[in-house]
Amino acid sequence: MSIVVIVGAQWGDEGKGKIVDLYTQHVDVVVRFGGGANAGHTLVVDGNKIVLHLIPSGVLHPKTRCVLAQGTVVDPAVLLREMDEIAARGLLGPGRLSISDRAHIVLPHHPLIDGLREGEAGKNAIGTTKRGIGPAYEDKIARRGVRMGDLLDRARLTDKVERNRAQWQPVIVALGGKLPPLAETIDDYLAHGERLKPYITDTSRFVAEAIARKESILLEGAQGTMLDVDHGTYPFVTSSSTIAGGACAGAGIGPTVIDEVVGITKAYATRVGGGPFPTELHGDEGSRLREVGAEFGATTGRPRRCGWLDMPALRYAVRVNGIGSLALTKLDVLSGLGELRLCTAYELNGQTLSELPYDDFDKLVPVYETMPGWTEDITKCRSMNDLPVSARSYVARIEELAGCKIGLVSVGADRNETIMMHDPFKR
Ligand code: IMP
């Protein structure tokens, strides 16, 4: 039995879906502990693509049970659409999915407010996914949120939604919007509740019971460390705790039960939305990474900003998450580049910094180390010795600069296009 937290070590989209899928073969329960329908991963089932935003990708493994824990914010309509897609493929059997009664729900005015505010913010726009994530978490923290359990009781739901709407009404009007009709919202959400009822439960107890049975549990993070509300490039962050510590609060387990934290990082860097990105490449090199790496958002389809691997940011991620091993993804995307660069430090006002500072991200000047590239196709490599010497040196240098071992290297999108040196579920 192992209990492993998997987190993104960059700005999200590190390729967590493939790594979670790989590990899930040995896992009994996969738990999403934060975020909402802002996340997204594309899965291929029998040659057909499905994009899931809420349900963990573990649902494809018929023996794995999936949990949406209380740290998540759930848009019930999105969730039901995903459940229908999964059910149509025969994958939603009894007991396969549990949803926390304490998870906050995304109300119809949340995406509305998200979109209106972004439209107004001009150059200060965060570039959110406009899924209502920020307003839903704001309501939770302001103690006026509506939770999954509330969907099961008309009087309670109506009371909470009415009080919630009263708080937002002036804001929506000031932004030039209009609240969706109350009666429709209540009817729709009660109908969602009726369908979701068999899945709504106390998931923290569910996970505790799995731990007591000595089952293997994977706690799946969403987004990435640099988007964490406390530790990311604030205010250009999401509204939840995306780091490994968030797994305990979000899933309702104690830190003492966690065996290992795995951090996922691409062999380069990407970011979608606004905000600082010190190693961003604006010209042809950035476009090449975007095209070869298919760097377009799974949720919004937006082109991702691309750049070199930022080692100070990665080192920081290793530290704040307590990462024990890294999975390095998309190394194959770098094949064919004459030279590679690694950002080893930043310069800020004449000083050299080896870690991310508190602010002034836009003023950071990256300091680069240049390394030779390789031309060979590496997608068939299955051990480190199969890799060209310069690819091996690149991986070794990342390990050295990150101060953390690399336990897995992904050399292609397919499940078997992987070099596995360390499996956190085999102990
Ligand atoms: P929000 O989470 O929709 O509020 O967006 C806040 C910031 O997080 C924006 O820069 C989004 O692009 C980014 N973001 C949210 N979810 C993801 C994700 O799953 N991958 C990458 N970026 C994300």
Tab-separated table of C-alpha atoms and ligand atoms in Angstrom:
chain	number	residue	atom	x	y	z
A	1	MET	CA	0.000	0.000	0.000
A	2	SER	CA	1.171	3.540	-0.770
A	3	ILE	CA	-0.371	6.953	-0.432
A	4	VAL	CA	1.126	9.281	-3.010
A	5	VAL	CA	0.399	12.906	-3.859
A	6	ILE	CA	0.996	14.008	-7.448
A	7	VAL	CA	1.358	17.708	-8.127
A	8	GLY	CA	2.237	19.937	-11.052
A	9	ALA	CA	5.608	21.577	-10.415
A	10	GLN	CA	5.096	24.422	-12.919
A	11	TRP	CA	2.082	26.432	-14.181
A	12	GLY	CA	-0.196	23.437	-14.832
A	13	ASP	CA	-0.478	21.263	-17.953
A	14	GLU	CA	2.688	19.338	-17.060
A	15	GLY	CA	1.265	16.106	-18.451
A	16	LYS	CA	-0.152	14.874	-15.138
A	17	GLY	CA	-2.923	12.965	-16.947
A	18	LYS	CA	-0.525	10.483	-18.546
A	19	ILE	CA	1.484	9.963	-15.360
A	20	VAL	CA	-1.636	9.503	-13.212
A	21	ASP	CA	-2.922	7.030	-15.782
A	22	LEU	CA	0.355	5.087	-15.656
A	23	TYR	CA	0.404	4.829	-11.877
A	24	THR	CA	-3.324	4.099	-11.621
A	25	GLN	CA	-2.689	0.540	-12.724
A	26	HIS	CA	-1.533	-0.112	-9.132
A	27	VAL	CA	-4.001	2.175	-7.374
A	28	ASP	CA	-7.308	1.461	-5.635
A	29	VAL	CA	-8.539	5.031	-5.156
A	30	VAL	CA	-7.767	8.281	-7.031
A	31	VAL	CA	-8.742	11.482	-5.224
A	32	ARG	CA	-9.046	14.945	-6.771
A	33	PHE	CA	-8.418	17.324	-3.884
A	34	GLY	CA	-8.721	20.795	-5.406
A	35	GLY	CA	-9.724	22.963	-8.329
A	36	GLY	CA	-12.716	22.424	-10.562
A	37	ALA	CA	-13.650	22.435	-14.211
A	38	ASN	CA	-10.713	24.771	-14.903
A	39	ALA	CA	-8.559	21.633	-15.194
A	40	GLY	CA	-8.813	19.371	-18.193
A	41	HIS	CA	-7.233	16.281	-19.619
A	42	THR	CA	-7.852	14.554	-22.896
A	43	LEU	CA	-8.237	10.789	-22.760
A	44	VAL	CA	-8.503	8.365	-25.634
A	45	VAL	CA	-10.932	5.468	-25.115
A	46	ASP	CA	-11.302	2.934	-27.949
A	47	GLY	CA	-9.943	5.518	-30.372
A	48	ASN	CA	-12.434	8.188	-29.190
A	49	LYS	CA	-11.354	11.309	-27.374
A	50	ILE	CA	-13.013	12.428	-24.141
A	51	VAL	CA	-12.015	15.602	-22.326
A	52	LEU	CA	-12.563	15.349	-18.592
A	53	HIS	CA	-12.489	18.417	-16.369
A	54	LEU	CA	-13.661	17.044	-13.029
A	55	ILE	CA	-13.608	13.249	-12.989
A	56	PRO	CA	-10.091	11.893	-12.388
A	57	SER	CA	-8.572	10.005	-15.323
A	58	GLY	CA	-8.381	6.946	-13.037
A	59	VAL	CA	-11.984	6.270	-14.047
A	60	LEU	CA	-10.651	4.471	-17.138
A	61	HIS	CA	-9.236	1.687	-14.988
A	62	PRO	CA	-12.281	-0.438	-14.134
A	63	LYS	CA	-11.102	-1.377	-10.629
A	64	THR	CA	-10.208	2.140	-9.502
A	65	ARG	CA	-12.635	4.191	-7.428
A	66	CYS	CA	-12.595	7.953	-8.002
A	67	VAL	CA	-13.277	10.695	-5.512
A	68	LEU	CA	-14.050	14.396	-5.863
A	69	ALA	CA	-13.104	15.580	-2.408
A	70	GLN	CA	-14.226	18.595	-0.395
A	71	GLY	CA	-11.382	20.817	-1.630
A	72	THR	CA	-12.826	20.837	-5.141
A	73	VAL	CA	-15.502	23.160	-6.530
A	74	VAL	CA	-18.004	21.247	-8.607
A	75	ASP	CA	-20.123	22.506	-11.477
A	76	PRO	CA	-22.901	19.888	-11.334
A	77	ALA	CA	-23.931	20.320	-14.983
A	78	VAL	CA	-20.342	19.758	-16.192
A	79	LEU	CA	-19.977	16.777	-13.872
A	80	LEU	CA	-23.208	15.156	-15.098
A	81	ARG	CA	-22.135	15.597	-18.736
A	82	GLU	CA	-18.847	13.846	-17.959
A	83	MET	CA	-20.635	11.093	-16.039
A	84	ASP	CA	-22.931	10.509	-19.033
A	85	GLU	CA	-19.921	10.181	-21.360
A	86	ILE	CA	-18.229	7.747	-19.005
A	87	ALA	CA	-21.456	5.776	-18.470
A	88	ALA	CA	-21.963	5.495	-22.252
A	89	ARG	CA	-18.629	3.657	-22.362
A	90	GLY	CA	-19.666	1.314	-19.562
A	91	LEU	CA	-17.179	2.790	-17.104
A	92	LEU	CA	-19.473	4.218	-14.430
A	93	GLY	CA	-20.315	1.134	-12.402
A	94	PRO	CA	-21.580	1.125	-8.787
A	95	GLY	CA	-19.168	2.647	-6.296
A	96	ARG	CA	-16.850	4.022	-8.975
A	97	LEU	CA	-17.363	7.677	-8.107
A	98	SER	CA	-17.864	9.508	-4.805
A	99	ILE	CA	-18.487	13.227	-4.469
A	100	SER	CA	-18.001	15.060	-1.203
A	101	ASP	CA	-21.120	16.459	0.446
A	102	ARG	CA	-18.879	19.333	1.552
A	103	ALA	CA	-17.511	20.268	-1.902
A	104	HIS	CA	-18.691	23.726	-2.896
A	105	ILE	CA	-20.748	24.091	-6.031
A	106	VAL	CA	-20.354	26.474	-8.930
A	107	LEU	CA	-23.588	28.432	-9.348
A	108	PRO	CA	-24.730	29.817	-12.726
A	109	HIS	CA	-23.706	33.365	-11.790
A	110	HIS	CA	-20.117	32.326	-10.975
A	111	PRO	CA	-18.935	31.891	-14.594
A	112	LEU	CA	-20.909	35.043	-15.448
A	113	ILE	CA	-19.031	37.115	-12.838
A	114	ASP	CA	-15.709	35.517	-13.818
A	115	GLY	CA	-16.217	36.493	-17.468
A	116	LEU	CA	-17.491	40.013	-16.738
A	117	ARG	CA	-14.594	40.772	-14.401
A	118	GLU	CA	-12.003	39.472	-16.831
A	119	GLY	CA	-13.565	41.562	-19.590
A	120	GLU	CA	-13.225	44.647	-17.443
A	121	ALA	CA	-9.706	44.078	-16.162
A	122	GLY	CA	-7.891	45.013	-19.388
A	123	LYS	CA	-4.153	44.502	-19.061
A	124	ASN	CA	-4.605	43.249	-15.487
A	125	ALA	CA	-6.780	40.348	-16.603
A	126	ILE	CA	-5.644	37.047	-15.064
A	127	GLY	CA	-6.617	35.081	-18.131
A	128	THR	CA	-8.868	32.774	-16.119
A	129	THR	CA	-10.656	29.831	-17.682
A	130	LYS	CA	-13.970	31.681	-17.010
A	131	ARG	CA	-15.407	28.571	-15.366
A	132	GLY	CA	-16.435	30.507	-12.246
A	133	ILE	CA	-13.652	29.032	-10.126
A	134	GLY	CA	-12.586	32.305	-8.472
A	135	PRO	CA	-16.120	33.400	-7.449
A	136	ALA	CA	-16.968	29.896	-6.154
A	137	TYR	CA	-13.883	29.847	-3.903
A	138	GLU	CA	-14.559	33.454	-2.865
A	139	ASP	CA	-17.990	32.357	-1.645
A	140	LYS	CA	-16.473	29.450	0.245
A	141	ILE	CA	-13.986	31.676	2.067
A	142	ALA	CA	-16.637	34.368	2.651
A	143	ARG	CA	-18.790	31.660	4.294
A	144	ARG	CA	-21.715	32.113	1.966
A	145	GLY	CA	-21.032	29.153	-0.344
A	146	VAL	CA	-23.464	26.447	-1.398
A	147	ARG	CA	-22.296	22.855	-1.046
A	148	MET	CA	-23.073	19.545	-2.708
A	149	GLY	CA	-25.106	18.365	0.285
A	150	ASP	CA	-27.385	21.409	-0.107
A	151	LEU	CA	-28.555	20.124	-3.509
A	152	LEU	CA	-30.596	17.453	-1.719
A	153	ASP	CA	-32.992	19.755	0.145
A	154	ARG	CA	-35.194	22.331	-1.620
A	155	ALA	CA	-35.715	24.657	1.351
A	156	ARG	CA	-32.057	24.705	2.340
A	157	LEU	CA	-30.881	25.144	-1.244
A	158	THR	CA	-33.324	27.996	-1.918
A	159	ASP	CA	-32.355	29.822	1.261
A	160	LYS	CA	-28.616	29.554	0.583
A	161	VAL	CA	-28.826	30.451	-3.096
A	162	GLU	CA	-31.047	33.452	-2.354
A	163	ARG	CA	-28.639	34.777	0.269
A	164	ASN	CA	-25.692	34.165	-2.015
A	165	ARG	CA	-27.300	35.973	-4.940
A	166	ALA	CA	-28.128	38.982	-2.762
A	167	GLN	CA	-24.398	39.438	-2.098
A	168	TRP	CA	-23.480	39.324	-5.777
A	169	GLN	CA	-26.446	41.251	-7.212
A	170	PRO	CA	-24.876	44.755	-6.933
A	171	VAL	CA	-21.562	43.482	-8.319
A	172	ILE	CA	-23.233	41.892	-11.331
A	173	VAL	CA	-25.290	44.992	-12.042
A	174	ALA	CA	-22.206	47.237	-11.744
A	175	LEU	CA	-20.442	45.022	-14.291
A	176	GLY	CA	-23.384	45.370	-16.686
A	177	GLY	CA	-24.717	41.832	-16.198
A	178	LYS	CA	-27.967	40.263	-15.030
A	179	LEU	CA	-28.497	37.425	-12.554
A	180	PRO	CA	-29.954	34.280	-14.135
A	181	PRO	CA	-33.582	33.600	-12.947
A	182	LEU	CA	-33.737	32.164	-9.412
A	183	ALA	CA	-36.557	29.675	-10.011
A	184	GLU	CA	-34.720	28.138	-12.965
A	185	THR	CA	-31.482	27.836	-10.980
A	186	ILE	CA	-33.261	26.110	-8.084
A	187	ASP	CA	-35.138	23.691	-10.361
A	188	ASP	CA	-32.017	22.852	-12.372
A	189	TYR	CA	-29.818	22.358	-9.315
A	190	LEU	CA	-32.406	20.238	-7.491
A	191	ALA	CA	-32.640	18.055	-10.590
A	192	HIS	CA	-28.831	17.783	-10.639
A	193	GLY	CA	-28.940	16.878	-6.931
A	194	GLU	CA	-31.504	14.167	-7.580
A	195	ARG	CA	-29.209	12.540	-10.140
A	196	LEU	CA	-26.063	13.012	-8.077
A	197	LYS	CA	-27.595	11.778	-4.802
A	198	PRO	CA	-26.243	8.203	-5.036
A	199	TYR	CA	-22.702	9.569	-5.361
A	200	ILE	CA	-22.749	12.277	-2.676
A	201	THR	CA	-21.122	11.145	0.549
A	202	ASP	CA	-18.597	12.004	3.264
A	203	THR	CA	-15.515	11.363	1.119
A	204	SER	CA	-13.049	12.034	3.916
A	205	ARG	CA	-14.537	9.010	5.733
A	206	PHE	CA	-14.483	7.050	2.460
A	207	VAL	CA	-10.743	7.771	2.077
A	208	ALA	CA	-10.076	7.007	5.763
A	209	GLU	CA	-11.734	3.601	5.326
A	210	ALA	CA	-9.622	2.910	2.240
A	211	ILE	CA	-6.509	3.820	4.250
A	212	ALA	CA	-7.618	1.476	7.059
A	213	ARG	CA	-7.976	-1.348	4.502
A	214	LYS	CA	-4.383	-0.594	3.420
A	215	GLU	CA	-5.401	0.330	-0.106
A	216	SER	CA	-3.169	2.356	-2.435
A	217	ILE	CA	-4.317	5.920	-2.890
A	218	LEU	CA	-3.282	8.525	-5.405
A	219	LEU	CA	-4.080	12.127	-4.532
A	220	GLU	CA	-4.244	13.950	-7.841
A	221	GLY	CA	-3.400	17.653	-7.835
A	222	ALA	CA	-4.801	20.044	-10.403
A	223	GLN	CA	-3.104	23.074	-11.989
A	224	GLY	CA	0.462	23.587	-10.743
A	225	THR	CA	2.623	25.017	-7.965
A	226	MET	CA	3.085	28.420	-9.626
A	227	LEU	CA	-0.726	28.766	-9.749
A	228	ASP	CA	-1.149	28.062	-6.017
A	229	VAL	CA	-3.034	30.852	-4.239
A	230	ASP	CA	-0.433	31.057	-1.443
A	231	HIS	CA	2.782	30.031	-3.158
A	232	GLY	CA	2.331	30.892	-6.832
A	233	THR	CA	2.958	34.024	-8.872
A	234	TYR	CA	0.235	35.943	-7.014
A	235	PRO	CA	-2.134	37.486	-8.107
A	236	PHE	CA	-1.796	35.569	-11.384
A	237	VAL	CA	-2.857	32.312	-9.774
A	238	THR	CA	-5.935	30.155	-9.383
A	239	SER	CA	-8.025	30.377	-6.203
A	240	SER	CA	-7.114	27.092	-4.557
A	241	SER	CA	-4.267	25.315	-2.833
A	242	THR	CA	-2.570	23.326	-5.582
A	243	ILE	CA	0.491	22.210	-3.630
A	244	ALA	CA	0.967	18.878	-1.875
A	245	GLY	CA	-0.103	20.344	1.470
A	246	GLY	CA	-3.459	21.117	-0.151
A	247	ALA	CA	-4.031	17.376	-0.535
A	248	CYS	CA	-4.462	16.974	3.223
A	249	ALA	CA	-6.918	19.837	3.661
A	250	GLY	CA	-8.684	19.102	0.384
A	251	ALA	CA	-9.140	15.376	0.937
A	252	GLY	CA	-9.481	15.425	4.717
A	253	ILE	CA	-6.504	13.245	5.625
A	254	GLY	CA	-3.575	13.797	7.969
A	255	PRO	CA	-0.104	14.606	6.603
A	256	THR	CA	1.367	11.660	8.486
A	257	VAL	CA	-0.225	9.107	6.136
A	258	ILE	CA	1.455	10.396	2.966
A	259	ASP	CA	4.332	8.240	1.747
A	260	GLU	CA	5.633	10.298	-1.152
A	261	VAL	CA	5.079	13.430	-3.209
A	262	VAL	CA	5.752	13.209	-6.935
A	263	GLY	CA	6.185	16.444	-8.886
A	264	ILE	CA	5.508	16.565	-12.606
A	265	THR	CA	7.487	18.937	-14.794
A	266	LYS	CA	7.836	19.261	-18.524
A	267	ALA	CA	11.345	19.306	-20.001
A	268	TYR	CA	10.559	22.943	-20.907
A	269	ALA	CA	7.967	25.387	-19.532
A	270	THR	CA	4.491	26.557	-20.515
A	271	ARG	CA	1.895	28.878	-19.091
A	272	VAL	CA	-1.646	29.617	-20.212
A	273	GLY	CA	-3.307	32.901	-19.289
A	274	GLY	CA	-1.665	36.117	-18.111
A	275	GLY	CA	1.064	36.723	-15.560
A	276	PRO	CA	4.801	36.462	-15.210
A	277	PHE	CA	6.789	33.865	-17.101
A	278	PRO	CA	10.508	34.751	-16.905
A	279	THR	CA	11.773	32.217	-19.471
A	280	GLU	CA	9.060	32.794	-22.095
A	281	LEU	CA	10.168	32.571	-25.749
A	282	HIS	CA	8.307	34.987	-27.971
A	283	GLY	CA	9.692	34.194	-31.433
A	284	ASP	CA	10.073	31.127	-33.618
A	285	GLU	CA	11.557	28.996	-30.834
A	286	GLY	CA	8.389	29.462	-28.758
A	287	SER	CA	6.158	28.682	-31.758
A	288	ARG	CA	8.134	25.543	-32.494
A	289	LEU	CA	7.689	24.226	-28.951
A	290	ARG	CA	3.956	25.028	-29.159
A	291	GLU	CA	3.503	23.202	-32.466
A	292	VAL	CA	5.651	20.136	-31.699
A	293	GLY	CA	4.390	19.889	-28.120
A	294	ALA	CA	0.724	20.510	-29.148
A	295	GLU	CA	0.588	23.208	-26.491
A	296	PHE	CA	-3.046	24.278	-26.625
A	297	GLY	CA	-5.266	24.317	-23.509
A	298	ALA	CA	-7.538	21.279	-22.959
A	299	THR	CA	-10.201	23.436	-21.295
A	300	THR	CA	-10.146	26.643	-23.324
A	301	GLY	CA	-8.177	25.668	-26.461
A	302	ARG	CA	-5.957	28.725	-25.901
A	303	PRO	CA	-2.373	28.554	-27.240
A	304	ARG	CA	0.007	28.063	-24.335
A	305	ARG	CA	2.959	30.395	-23.867
A	306	CYS	CA	6.194	28.370	-24.147
A	307	GLY	CA	9.731	28.835	-22.857
A	308	TRP	CA	12.835	27.217	-21.409
A	309	LEU	CA	12.818	25.208	-18.219
A	310	ASP	CA	13.006	27.509	-15.210
A	311	MET	CA	15.171	25.827	-12.588
A	312	PRO	CA	14.756	28.405	-9.785
A	313	ALA	CA	10.977	27.924	-10.111
A	314	LEU	CA	11.372	24.129	-10.165
A	315	ARG	CA	13.665	24.177	-7.139
A	316	TYR	CA	11.066	26.259	-5.346
A	317	ALA	CA	8.364	23.720	-6.296
A	318	VAL	CA	10.510	20.877	-4.925
A	319	ARG	CA	10.811	22.771	-1.653
A	320	VAL	CA	7.233	23.928	-1.071
A	321	ASN	CA	5.733	20.557	-2.010
A	322	GLY	CA	8.366	18.333	-0.392
A	323	ILE	CA	8.774	16.538	-3.727
A	324	GLY	CA	10.596	13.216	-3.346
A	325	SER	CA	10.862	12.409	-7.039
A	326	LEU	CA	10.184	14.222	-10.293
A	327	ALA	CA	8.539	12.918	-13.439
A	328	LEU	CA	10.001	14.720	-16.457
A	329	THR	CA	7.532	14.819	-19.343
A	330	LYS	CA	7.689	15.669	-23.060
A	331	LEU	CA	11.465	15.260	-23.413
A	332	ASP	CA	10.808	14.145	-27.020
A	333	VAL	CA	9.475	17.625	-27.889
A	334	LEU	CA	13.052	18.944	-27.577
A	335	SER	CA	14.481	16.473	-30.137
A	336	GLY	CA	15.904	18.322	-33.140
A	337	LEU	CA	16.778	21.553	-31.350
A	338	GLY	CA	20.450	22.432	-31.922
A	339	GLU	CA	20.921	23.943	-28.478
A	340	LEU	CA	18.948	23.827	-25.255
A	341	ARG	CA	18.904	26.385	-22.509
A	342	LEU	CA	18.249	25.984	-18.813
A	343	CYS	CA	17.525	28.996	-16.641
A	344	THR	CA	19.750	28.506	-13.601
A	345	ALA	CA	19.138	31.799	-11.753
A	346	TYR	CA	17.594	35.260	-12.178
A	347	GLU	CA	19.061	38.704	-12.021
A	348	LEU	CA	17.047	41.389	-10.270
A	349	ASN	CA	18.394	44.917	-9.726
A	350	GLY	CA	22.002	43.733	-10.057
A	351	GLN	CA	21.538	40.818	-7.649
A	352	THR	CA	21.564	37.139	-8.551
A	353	LEU	CA	18.650	35.125	-7.165
A	354	SER	CA	18.529	31.356	-7.052
A	355	GLU	CA	14.827	31.127	-6.113
A	356	LEU	CA	11.574	32.872	-6.989
A	357	PRO	CA	11.215	36.166	-5.111
A	358	TYR	CA	8.030	37.424	-3.442
A	359	ASP	CA	7.129	39.822	-6.288
A	360	ASP	CA	8.776	41.770	-9.140
A	361	PHE	CA	8.444	38.668	-11.335
A	362	ASP	CA	8.262	40.833	-14.448
A	363	LYS	CA	11.645	42.393	-13.713
A	364	LEU	CA	13.489	39.086	-13.453
A	365	VAL	CA	16.162	38.528	-16.094
A	366	PRO	CA	16.873	34.830	-16.551
A	367	VAL	CA	20.474	33.613	-16.438
A	368	TYR	CA	20.911	30.730	-18.878
A	369	GLU	CA	23.205	27.784	-19.239
A	370	THR	CA	23.426	26.379	-22.777
A	371	MET	CA	23.609	22.665	-23.488
A	372	PRO	CA	23.912	20.683	-26.725
A	373	GLY	CA	20.702	19.225	-28.143
A	374	TRP	CA	20.143	15.912	-29.980
A	375	THR	CA	18.601	15.030	-33.315
A	376	GLU	CA	17.586	11.402	-32.751
A	377	ASP	CA	13.976	10.262	-32.312
A	378	ILE	CA	13.864	9.231	-28.644
A	379	THR	CA	10.286	7.921	-28.511
A	380	LYS	CA	11.495	4.287	-28.626
A	381	CYS	CA	13.917	4.695	-25.697
A	382	ARG	CA	12.894	2.628	-22.680
A	383	SER	CA	15.916	3.100	-20.429
A	384	MET	CA	18.219	6.020	-19.697
A	385	ASN	CA	21.017	4.199	-21.534
A	386	ASP	CA	18.930	4.230	-24.735
A	387	LEU	CA	18.902	8.041	-24.744
A	388	PRO	CA	21.488	10.034	-26.742
A	389	VAL	CA	24.346	11.278	-24.546
A	390	SER	CA	23.225	14.919	-24.701
A	391	ALA	CA	19.661	13.980	-23.650
A	392	ARG	CA	21.080	12.065	-20.709
A	393	SER	CA	23.267	15.047	-19.765
A	394	TYR	CA	20.241	17.352	-19.966
A	395	VAL	CA	18.229	15.105	-17.614
A	396	ALA	CA	21.193	14.737	-15.236
A	397	ARG	CA	21.693	18.504	-15.106
A	398	ILE	CA	18.016	19.082	-14.283
A	399	GLU	CA	18.277	16.547	-11.476
A	400	GLU	CA	21.363	18.275	-10.137
A	401	LEU	CA	19.930	21.800	-10.311
A	402	ALA	CA	16.536	20.760	-8.895
A	403	GLY	CA	18.180	18.920	-6.007
A	404	CYS	CA	15.748	16.054	-6.536
A	405	LYS	CA	15.899	12.688	-8.266
A	406	ILE	CA	14.061	12.115	-11.529
A	407	GLY	CA	12.064	8.903	-11.257
A	408	LEU	CA	10.416	8.887	-14.664
A	409	VAL	CA	11.068	10.365	-18.102
A	410	SER	CA	8.249	10.536	-20.627
A	411	VAL	CA	9.362	10.341	-24.268
A	412	GLY	CA	5.968	10.339	-26.019
A	413	ALA	CA	2.234	10.605	-25.416
A	414	ASP	CA	1.611	6.866	-25.349
A	415	ARG	CA	1.490	4.969	-22.063
A	416	ASN	CA	4.488	2.812	-22.991
A	417	GLU	CA	6.617	5.712	-24.267
A	418	THR	CA	8.051	6.010	-20.791
A	419	ILE	CA	11.351	5.419	-19.025
A	420	MET	CA	10.495	4.387	-15.470
A	421	MET	CA	13.296	4.333	-12.929
A	422	HIS	CA	11.214	4.625	-9.771
A	423	ASP	CA	7.582	3.702	-9.179
A	424	PRO	CA	6.227	5.404	-6.035
A	425	PHE	CA	3.560	2.691	-5.687
A	426	LYS	CA	6.109	-0.110	-5.490
A	427	ARG	CA	7.692	0.006	-2.088
B	1	IMP	P1	-8.974	30.103	-12.976
B	1	IMP	O1	-8.465	28.902	-12.246
B	1	IMP	O2	-9.933	29.778	-14.084
B	1	IMP	O3	-9.478	31.176	-12.044
B	1	IMP	O4	-7.712	30.764	-13.720
B	1	IMP	C1	-6.631	31.361	-12.997
B	1	IMP	C2	-5.292	31.086	-13.716
B	1	IMP	O5	-4.996	29.701	-13.626
B	1	IMP	C3	-5.301	31.404	-15.218
B	1	IMP	O6	-3.999	31.863	-15.588
B	1	IMP	C4	-5.586	30.071	-15.866
B	1	IMP	O7	-5.102	30.007	-17.184
B	1	IMP	C5	-4.805	29.161	-14.928
B	1	IMP	N1	-5.313	27.764	-14.914
B	1	IMP	C6	-6.403	27.304	-14.272
B	1	IMP	N2	-6.517	25.975	-14.453
B	1	IMP	C7	-5.485	25.592	-15.212
B	1	IMP	C8	-5.031	24.329	-15.707
B	1	IMP	O8	-5.615	23.269	-15.452
B	1	IMP	N3	-3.886	24.355	-16.449
B	1	IMP	C9	-3.197	25.503	-16.687
B	1	IMP	N4	-3.575	26.687	-16.240
B	1	IMP	C10	-4.703	26.749	-15.498
